[in-house]
PDB file of C-alpha atoms in Angstrom:
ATOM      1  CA  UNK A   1      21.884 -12.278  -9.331  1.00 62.00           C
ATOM      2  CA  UNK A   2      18.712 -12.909  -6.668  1.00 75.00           C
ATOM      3  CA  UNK A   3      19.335 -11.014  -3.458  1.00 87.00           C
ATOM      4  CA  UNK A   4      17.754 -14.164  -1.712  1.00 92.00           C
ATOM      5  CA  UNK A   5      19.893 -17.154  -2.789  1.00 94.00           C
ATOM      6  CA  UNK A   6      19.439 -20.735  -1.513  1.00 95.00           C
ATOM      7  CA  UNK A   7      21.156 -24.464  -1.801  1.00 95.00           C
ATOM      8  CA  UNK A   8      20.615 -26.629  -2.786  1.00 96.00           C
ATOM      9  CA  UNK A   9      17.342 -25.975  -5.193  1.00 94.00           C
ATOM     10  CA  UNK A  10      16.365 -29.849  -4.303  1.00 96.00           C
ATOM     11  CA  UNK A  11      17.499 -32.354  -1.816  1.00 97.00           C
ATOM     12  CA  UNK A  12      16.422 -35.813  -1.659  1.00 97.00           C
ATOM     13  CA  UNK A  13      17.719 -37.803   1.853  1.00 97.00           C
ATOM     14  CA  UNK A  14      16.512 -41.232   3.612  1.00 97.00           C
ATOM     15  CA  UNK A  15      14.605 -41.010   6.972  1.00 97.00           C
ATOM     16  CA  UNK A  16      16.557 -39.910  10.393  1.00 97.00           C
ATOM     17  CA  UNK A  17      19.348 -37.824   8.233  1.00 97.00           C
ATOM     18  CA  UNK A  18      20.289 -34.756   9.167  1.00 98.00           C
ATOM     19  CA  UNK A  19      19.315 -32.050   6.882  1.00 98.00           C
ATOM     20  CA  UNK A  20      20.370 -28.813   5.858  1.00 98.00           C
ATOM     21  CA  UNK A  21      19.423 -26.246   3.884  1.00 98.00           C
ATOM     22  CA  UNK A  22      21.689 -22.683   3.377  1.00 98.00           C
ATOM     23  CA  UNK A  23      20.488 -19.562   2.271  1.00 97.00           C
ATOM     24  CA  UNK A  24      22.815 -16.217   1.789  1.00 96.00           C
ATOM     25  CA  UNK A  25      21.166 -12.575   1.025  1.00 94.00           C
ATOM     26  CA  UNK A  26      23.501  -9.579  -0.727  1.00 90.00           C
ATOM     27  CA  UNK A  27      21.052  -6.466   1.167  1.00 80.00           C
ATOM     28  CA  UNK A  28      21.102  -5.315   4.475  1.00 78.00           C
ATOM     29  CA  UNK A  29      17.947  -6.815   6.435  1.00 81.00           C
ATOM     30  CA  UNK A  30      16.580  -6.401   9.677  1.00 81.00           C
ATOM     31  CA  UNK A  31      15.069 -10.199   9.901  1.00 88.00           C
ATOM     32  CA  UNK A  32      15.305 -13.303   8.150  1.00 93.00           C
ATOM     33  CA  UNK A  33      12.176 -15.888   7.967  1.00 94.00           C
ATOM     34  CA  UNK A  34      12.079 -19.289   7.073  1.00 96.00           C
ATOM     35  CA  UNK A  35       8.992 -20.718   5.814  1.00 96.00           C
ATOM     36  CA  UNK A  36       7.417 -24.616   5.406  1.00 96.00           C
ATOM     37  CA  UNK A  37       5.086 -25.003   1.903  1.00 94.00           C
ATOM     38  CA  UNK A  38       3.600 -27.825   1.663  1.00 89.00           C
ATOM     39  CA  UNK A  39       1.825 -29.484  -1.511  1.00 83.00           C
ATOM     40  CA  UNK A  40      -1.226 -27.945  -2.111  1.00 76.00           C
ATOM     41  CA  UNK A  41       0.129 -24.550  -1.593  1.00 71.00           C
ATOM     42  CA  UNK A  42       0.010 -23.262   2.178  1.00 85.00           C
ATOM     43  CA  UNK A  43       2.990 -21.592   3.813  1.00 92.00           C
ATOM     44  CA  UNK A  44       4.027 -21.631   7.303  1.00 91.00           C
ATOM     45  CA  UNK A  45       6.507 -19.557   9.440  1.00 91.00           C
ATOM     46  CA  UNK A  46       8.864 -21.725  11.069  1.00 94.00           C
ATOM     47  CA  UNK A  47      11.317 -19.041  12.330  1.00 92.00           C
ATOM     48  CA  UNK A  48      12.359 -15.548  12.031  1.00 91.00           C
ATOM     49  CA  UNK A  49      15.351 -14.317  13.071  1.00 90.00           C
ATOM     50  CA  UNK A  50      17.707 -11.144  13.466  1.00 88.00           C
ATOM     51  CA  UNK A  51      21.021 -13.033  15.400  1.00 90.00           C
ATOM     52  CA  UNK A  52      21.948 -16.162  16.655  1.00 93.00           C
ATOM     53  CA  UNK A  53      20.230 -19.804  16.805  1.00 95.00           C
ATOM     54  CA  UNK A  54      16.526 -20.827  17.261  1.00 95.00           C
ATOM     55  CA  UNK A  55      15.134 -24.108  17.913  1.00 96.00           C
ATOM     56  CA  UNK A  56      11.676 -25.677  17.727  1.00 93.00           C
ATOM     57  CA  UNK A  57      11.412 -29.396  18.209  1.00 95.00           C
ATOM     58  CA  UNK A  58      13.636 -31.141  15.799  1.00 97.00           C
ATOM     59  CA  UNK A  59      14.330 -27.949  13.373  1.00 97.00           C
ATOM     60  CA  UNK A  60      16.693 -25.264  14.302  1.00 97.00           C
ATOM     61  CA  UNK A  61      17.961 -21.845  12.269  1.00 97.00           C
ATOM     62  CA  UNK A  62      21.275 -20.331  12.375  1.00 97.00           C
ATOM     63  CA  UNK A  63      22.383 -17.006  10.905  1.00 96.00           C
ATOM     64  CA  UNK A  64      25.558 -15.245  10.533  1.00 95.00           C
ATOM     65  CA  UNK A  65      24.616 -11.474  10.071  1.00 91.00           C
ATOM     66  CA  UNK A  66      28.443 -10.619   9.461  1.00 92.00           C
ATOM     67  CA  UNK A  67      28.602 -13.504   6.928  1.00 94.00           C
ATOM     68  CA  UNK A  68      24.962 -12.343   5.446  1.00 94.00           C
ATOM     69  CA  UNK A  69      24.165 -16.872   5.541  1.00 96.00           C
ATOM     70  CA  UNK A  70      21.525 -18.528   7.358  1.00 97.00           C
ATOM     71  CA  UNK A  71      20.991 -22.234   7.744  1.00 98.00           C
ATOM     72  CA  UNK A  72      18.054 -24.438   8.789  1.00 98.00           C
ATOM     73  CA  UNK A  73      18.543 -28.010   9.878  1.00 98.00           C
ATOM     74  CA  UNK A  74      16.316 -30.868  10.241  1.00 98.00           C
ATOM     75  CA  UNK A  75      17.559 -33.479  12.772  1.00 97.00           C
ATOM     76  CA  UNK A  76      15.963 -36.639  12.683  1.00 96.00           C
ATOM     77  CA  UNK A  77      14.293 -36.141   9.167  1.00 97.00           C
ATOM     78  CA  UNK A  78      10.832 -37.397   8.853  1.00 96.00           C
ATOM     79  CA  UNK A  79       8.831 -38.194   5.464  1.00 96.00           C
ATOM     80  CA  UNK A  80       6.132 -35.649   6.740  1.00 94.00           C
ATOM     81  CA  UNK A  81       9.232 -32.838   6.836  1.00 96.00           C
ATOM     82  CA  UNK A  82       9.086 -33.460   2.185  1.00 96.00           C
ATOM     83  CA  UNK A  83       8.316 -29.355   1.517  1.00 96.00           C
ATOM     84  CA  UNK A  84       9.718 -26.403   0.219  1.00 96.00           C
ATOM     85  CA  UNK A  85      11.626 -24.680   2.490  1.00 97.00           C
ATOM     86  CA  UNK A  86      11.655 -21.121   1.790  1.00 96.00           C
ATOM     87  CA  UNK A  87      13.974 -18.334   3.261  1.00 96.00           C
ATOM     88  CA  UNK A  88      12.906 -14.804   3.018  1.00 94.00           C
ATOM     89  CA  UNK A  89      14.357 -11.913   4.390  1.00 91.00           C
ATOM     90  CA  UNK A  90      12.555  -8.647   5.647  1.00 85.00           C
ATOM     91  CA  UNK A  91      14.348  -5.678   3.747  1.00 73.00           C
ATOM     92  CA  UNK A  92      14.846  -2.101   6.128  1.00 57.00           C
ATOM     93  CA  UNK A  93      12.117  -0.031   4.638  1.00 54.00           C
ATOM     94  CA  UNK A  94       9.560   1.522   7.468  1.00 53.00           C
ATOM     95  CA  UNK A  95       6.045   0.728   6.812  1.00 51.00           C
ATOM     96  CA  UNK A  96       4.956  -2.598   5.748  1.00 53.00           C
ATOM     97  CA  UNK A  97       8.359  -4.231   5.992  1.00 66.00           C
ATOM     98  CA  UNK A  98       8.698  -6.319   2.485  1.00 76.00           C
ATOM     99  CA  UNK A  99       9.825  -9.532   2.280  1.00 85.00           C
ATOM    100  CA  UNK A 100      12.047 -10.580  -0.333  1.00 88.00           C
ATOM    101  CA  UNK A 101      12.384 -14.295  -1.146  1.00 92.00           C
ATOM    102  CA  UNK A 102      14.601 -17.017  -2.039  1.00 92.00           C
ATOM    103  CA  UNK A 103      13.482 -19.589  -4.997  1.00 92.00           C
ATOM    104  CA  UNK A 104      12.823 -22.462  -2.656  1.00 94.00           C
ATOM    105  CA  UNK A 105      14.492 -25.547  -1.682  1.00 96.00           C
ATOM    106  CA  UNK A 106      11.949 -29.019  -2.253  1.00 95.00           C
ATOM    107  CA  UNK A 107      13.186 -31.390   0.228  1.00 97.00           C
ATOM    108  CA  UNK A 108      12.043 -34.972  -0.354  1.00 97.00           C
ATOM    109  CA  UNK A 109      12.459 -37.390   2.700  1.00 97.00           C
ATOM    110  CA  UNK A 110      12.225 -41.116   1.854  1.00 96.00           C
ATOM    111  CA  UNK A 111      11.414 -43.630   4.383  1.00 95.00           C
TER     112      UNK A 111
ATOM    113  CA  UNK B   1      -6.185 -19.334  15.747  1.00 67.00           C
ATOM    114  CA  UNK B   2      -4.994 -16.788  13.025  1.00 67.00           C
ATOM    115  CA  UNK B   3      -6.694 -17.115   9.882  1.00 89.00           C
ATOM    116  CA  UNK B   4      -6.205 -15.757   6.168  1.00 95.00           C
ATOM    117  CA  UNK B   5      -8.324 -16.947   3.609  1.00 95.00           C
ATOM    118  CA  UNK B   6      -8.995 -16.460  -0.260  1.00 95.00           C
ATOM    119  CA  UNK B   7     -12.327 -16.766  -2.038  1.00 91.00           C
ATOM    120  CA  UNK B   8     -11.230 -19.567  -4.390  1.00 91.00           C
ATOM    121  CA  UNK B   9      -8.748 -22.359  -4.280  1.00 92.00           C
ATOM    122  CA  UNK B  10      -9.158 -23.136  -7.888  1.00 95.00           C
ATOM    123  CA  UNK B  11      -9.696 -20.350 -10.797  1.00 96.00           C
ATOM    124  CA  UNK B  12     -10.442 -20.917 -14.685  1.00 97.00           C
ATOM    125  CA  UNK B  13     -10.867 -17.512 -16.707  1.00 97.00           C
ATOM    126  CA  UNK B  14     -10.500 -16.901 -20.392  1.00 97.00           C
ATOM    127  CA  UNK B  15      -8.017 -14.370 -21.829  1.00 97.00           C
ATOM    128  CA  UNK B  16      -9.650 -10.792 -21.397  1.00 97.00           C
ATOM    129  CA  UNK B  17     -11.870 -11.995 -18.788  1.00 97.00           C
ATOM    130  CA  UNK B  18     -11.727  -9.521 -15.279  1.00 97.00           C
ATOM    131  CA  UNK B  19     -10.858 -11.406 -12.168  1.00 97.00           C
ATOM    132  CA  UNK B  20     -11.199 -10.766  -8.481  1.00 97.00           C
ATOM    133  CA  UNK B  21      -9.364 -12.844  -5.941  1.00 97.00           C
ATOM    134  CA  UNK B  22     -10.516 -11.629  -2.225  1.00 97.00           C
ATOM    135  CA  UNK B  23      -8.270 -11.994   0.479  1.00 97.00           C
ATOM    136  CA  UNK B  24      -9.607 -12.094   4.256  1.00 97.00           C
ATOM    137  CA  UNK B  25      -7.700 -12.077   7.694  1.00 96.00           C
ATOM    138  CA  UNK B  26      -9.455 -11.988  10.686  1.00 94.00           C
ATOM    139  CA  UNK B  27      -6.391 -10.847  13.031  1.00 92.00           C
ATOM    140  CA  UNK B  28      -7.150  -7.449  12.443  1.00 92.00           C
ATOM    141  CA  UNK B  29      -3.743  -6.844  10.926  1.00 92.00           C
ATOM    142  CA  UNK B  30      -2.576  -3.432   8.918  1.00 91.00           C
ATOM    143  CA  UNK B  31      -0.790  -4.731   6.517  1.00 91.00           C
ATOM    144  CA  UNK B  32      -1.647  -7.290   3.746  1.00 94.00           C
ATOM    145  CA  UNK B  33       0.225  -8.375   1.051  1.00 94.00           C
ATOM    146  CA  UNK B  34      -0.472 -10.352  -2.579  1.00 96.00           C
ATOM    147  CA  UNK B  35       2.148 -11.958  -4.310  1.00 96.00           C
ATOM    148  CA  UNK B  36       2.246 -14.587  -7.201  1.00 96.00           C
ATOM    149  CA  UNK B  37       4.110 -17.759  -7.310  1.00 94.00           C
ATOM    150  CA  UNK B  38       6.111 -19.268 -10.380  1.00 92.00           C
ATOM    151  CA  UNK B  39       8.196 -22.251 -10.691  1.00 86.00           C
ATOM    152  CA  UNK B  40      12.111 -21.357 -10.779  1.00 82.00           C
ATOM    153  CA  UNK B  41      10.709 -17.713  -9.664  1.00 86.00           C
ATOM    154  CA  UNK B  42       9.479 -18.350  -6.235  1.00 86.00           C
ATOM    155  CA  UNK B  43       7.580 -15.673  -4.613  1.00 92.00           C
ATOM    156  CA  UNK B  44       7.213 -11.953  -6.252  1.00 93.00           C
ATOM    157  CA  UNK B  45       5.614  -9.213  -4.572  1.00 93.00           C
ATOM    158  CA  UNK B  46       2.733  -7.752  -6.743  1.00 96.00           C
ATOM    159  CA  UNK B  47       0.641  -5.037  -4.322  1.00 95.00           C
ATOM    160  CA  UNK B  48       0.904  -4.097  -0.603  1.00 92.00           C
ATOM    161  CA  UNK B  49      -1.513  -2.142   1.669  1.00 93.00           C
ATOM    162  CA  UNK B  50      -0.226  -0.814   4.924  1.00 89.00           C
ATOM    163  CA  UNK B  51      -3.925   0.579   5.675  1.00 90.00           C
ATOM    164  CA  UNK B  52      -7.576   0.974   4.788  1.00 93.00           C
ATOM    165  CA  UNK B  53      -7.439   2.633   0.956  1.00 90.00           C
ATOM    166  CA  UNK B  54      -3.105   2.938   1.045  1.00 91.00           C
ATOM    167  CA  UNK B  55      -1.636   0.823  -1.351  1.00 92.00           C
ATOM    168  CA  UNK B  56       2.189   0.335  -2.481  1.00 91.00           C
ATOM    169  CA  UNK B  57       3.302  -1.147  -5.980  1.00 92.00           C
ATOM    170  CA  UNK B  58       5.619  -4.455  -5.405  1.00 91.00           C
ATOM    171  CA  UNK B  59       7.789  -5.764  -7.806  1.00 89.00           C
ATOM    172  CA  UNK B  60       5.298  -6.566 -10.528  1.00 94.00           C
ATOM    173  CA  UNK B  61       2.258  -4.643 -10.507  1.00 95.00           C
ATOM    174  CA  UNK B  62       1.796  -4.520 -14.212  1.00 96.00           C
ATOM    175  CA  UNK B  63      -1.554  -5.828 -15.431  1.00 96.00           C
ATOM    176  CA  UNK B  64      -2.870  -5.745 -11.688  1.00 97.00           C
ATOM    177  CA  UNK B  65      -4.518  -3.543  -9.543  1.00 97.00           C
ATOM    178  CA  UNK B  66      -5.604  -3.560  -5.634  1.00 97.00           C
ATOM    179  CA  UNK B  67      -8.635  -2.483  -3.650  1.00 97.00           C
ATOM    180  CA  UNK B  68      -8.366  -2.282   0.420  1.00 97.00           C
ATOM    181  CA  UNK B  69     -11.707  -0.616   1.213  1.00 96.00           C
ATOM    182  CA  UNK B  70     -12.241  -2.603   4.754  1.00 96.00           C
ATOM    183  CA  UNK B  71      -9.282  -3.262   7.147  1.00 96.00           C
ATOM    184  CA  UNK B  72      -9.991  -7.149   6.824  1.00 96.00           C
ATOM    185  CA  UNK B  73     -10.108  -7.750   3.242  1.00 97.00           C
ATOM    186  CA  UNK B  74      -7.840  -6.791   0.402  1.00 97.00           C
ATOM    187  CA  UNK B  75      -8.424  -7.664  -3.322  1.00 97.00           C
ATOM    188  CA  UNK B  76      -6.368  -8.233  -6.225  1.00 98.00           C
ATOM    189  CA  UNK B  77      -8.365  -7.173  -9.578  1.00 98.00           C
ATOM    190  CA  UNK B  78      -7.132  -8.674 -13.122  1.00 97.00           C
ATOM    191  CA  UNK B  79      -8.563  -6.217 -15.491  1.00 94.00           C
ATOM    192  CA  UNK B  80      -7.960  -8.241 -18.500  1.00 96.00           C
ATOM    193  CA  UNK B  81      -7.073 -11.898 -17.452  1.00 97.00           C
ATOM    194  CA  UNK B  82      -3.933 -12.974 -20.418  1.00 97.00           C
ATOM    195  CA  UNK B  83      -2.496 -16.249 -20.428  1.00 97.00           C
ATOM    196  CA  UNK B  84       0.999 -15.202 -19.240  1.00 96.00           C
ATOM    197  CA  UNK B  85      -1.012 -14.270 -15.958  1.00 98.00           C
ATOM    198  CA  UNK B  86      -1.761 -18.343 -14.910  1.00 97.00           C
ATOM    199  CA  UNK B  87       0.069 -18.537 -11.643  1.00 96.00           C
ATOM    200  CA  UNK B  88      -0.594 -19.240  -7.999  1.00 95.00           C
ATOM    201  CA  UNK B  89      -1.868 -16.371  -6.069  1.00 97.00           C
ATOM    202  CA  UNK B  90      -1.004 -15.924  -2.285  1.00 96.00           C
ATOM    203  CA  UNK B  91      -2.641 -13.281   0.130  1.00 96.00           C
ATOM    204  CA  UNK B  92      -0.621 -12.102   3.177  1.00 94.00           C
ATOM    205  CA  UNK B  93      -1.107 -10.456   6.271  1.00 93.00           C
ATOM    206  CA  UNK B  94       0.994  -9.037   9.334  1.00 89.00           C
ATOM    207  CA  UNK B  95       0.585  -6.446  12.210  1.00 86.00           C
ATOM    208  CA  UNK B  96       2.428  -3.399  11.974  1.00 80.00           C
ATOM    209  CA  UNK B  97       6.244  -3.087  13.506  1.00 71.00           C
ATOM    210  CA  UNK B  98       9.592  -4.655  12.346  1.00 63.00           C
ATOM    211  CA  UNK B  99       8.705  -7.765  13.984  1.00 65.00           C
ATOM    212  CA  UNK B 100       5.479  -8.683  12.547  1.00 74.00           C
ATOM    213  CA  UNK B 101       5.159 -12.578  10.876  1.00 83.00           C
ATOM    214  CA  UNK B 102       3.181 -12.742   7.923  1.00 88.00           C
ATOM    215  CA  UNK B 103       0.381 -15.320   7.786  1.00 91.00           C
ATOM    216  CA  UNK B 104      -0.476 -16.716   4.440  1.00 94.00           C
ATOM    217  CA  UNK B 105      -3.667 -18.028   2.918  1.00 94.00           C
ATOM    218  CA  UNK B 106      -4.276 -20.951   1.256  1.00 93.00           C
ATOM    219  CA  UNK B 107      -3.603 -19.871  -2.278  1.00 94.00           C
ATOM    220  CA  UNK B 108      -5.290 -19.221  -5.704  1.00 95.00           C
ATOM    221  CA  UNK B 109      -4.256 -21.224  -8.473  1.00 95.00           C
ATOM    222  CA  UNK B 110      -5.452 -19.337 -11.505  1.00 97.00           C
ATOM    223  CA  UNK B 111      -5.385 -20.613 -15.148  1.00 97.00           C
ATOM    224  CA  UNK B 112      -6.658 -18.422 -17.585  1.00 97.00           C
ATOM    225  CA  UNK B 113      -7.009 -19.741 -21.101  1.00 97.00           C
TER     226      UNK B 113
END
């Protein structure tokens, strides 16, 4: 079993739906990141977080530390927002803090 | 603006070949990071280097090796290039502390024949 799990692996919605995406981890961690990849192969940070709820325009993350499950919605989907949407969380070890990452979720967004 | 990037977007190598991929930041950030990408196996970690000439095994170092002999640039050295080693190849890189973002380049896509 992946310590980094995500759902669902694809998701295919019509413009202006609301989207989300969930993600649960089995180790302790002392962040969680979601990242954007889009085709051709670059990855962006959208969020990291350690508690609570973050928002940034029309995306926002969730996580539940107790329930070890994070969530990132899309409000107001947009073709442009089609990507893999990765989680990864940042495992306790001192140093160069390692990331450990789900498999990806490719969302599609149709107009 | 932050920047990583890596000397090639687009790699062709035959089996037994030796390949360098070069990975620069210019944020002056300790730690840098390769991994390889796989369909159905998302990202693995392959090498780390929390400083000039320090280097940490990831998950699957086998058949790799690193060199980190400038703060800004860390390379990822495929002695013998085999097939099972076609894959896209991301470079990372984040300041030190628990609260450091990592900043990826571009990507590699190698495909070695």
């Amino acid at each position: 079993k992946n310590e980094v799990e995500q759902s669902p692996q694809n998701l295919t919605a019509q413009e202006g739906e609301f989207i989300t995406i969930n993600c649960s981890y089995s180790v302790g961690i002392s962040a969680l990141h979601w990242l954007q990849q889009h085709p051709g192969g670059g990855i962006v940070s959208l969020f990291m977080l350690s508690s609570g709820k973050k928002k940034h325009g029309r995306l926002i993350a969730t996580i539940n530390i107790q329930e070890k499950h994070s969530s990132l919605h899309i409000t107001a989907s947009h073709p442009r927002d089609s990507a893999v949407y990765i989680c990864a969380v940042r495992s306790g070890i001192q140093g160069a803090q390692k990331l450990v990452f789900g498999q990806g979720t490719r969302l599609t967004i149709n107009p | 603006d932050v920047k990583v990037t890596q000397s090639s977007r687009y790699l062709v190598k035959r089996t037994g070949e030796k390949v360098f991929l070069e990975c620069v930041q210019d944020m002056d950030h300790e730690n840098m990071f390769w991994y390889r990408q796989d369909p159905g196996l998302g990202l693995r970690l392959i090498y780390f280097s929390y400083d000039v000439k320090m280097k940490e095994k990831g998950d699957i170092p086998e058949g790799y090796s690193v060199s980190r002999e400038k703060k800004e640039r860390f390379s990822l050295i495929l002695e013998s290039a085999s097939t099972n080693q076609t894959s896209m190849y991301l470079c990372a890189s984040s300041r030190q502390g628990r609260r450091g973002t990592q900043y990826f380049g571009p990507g590699t896509r190698l495909l070695v024949l």
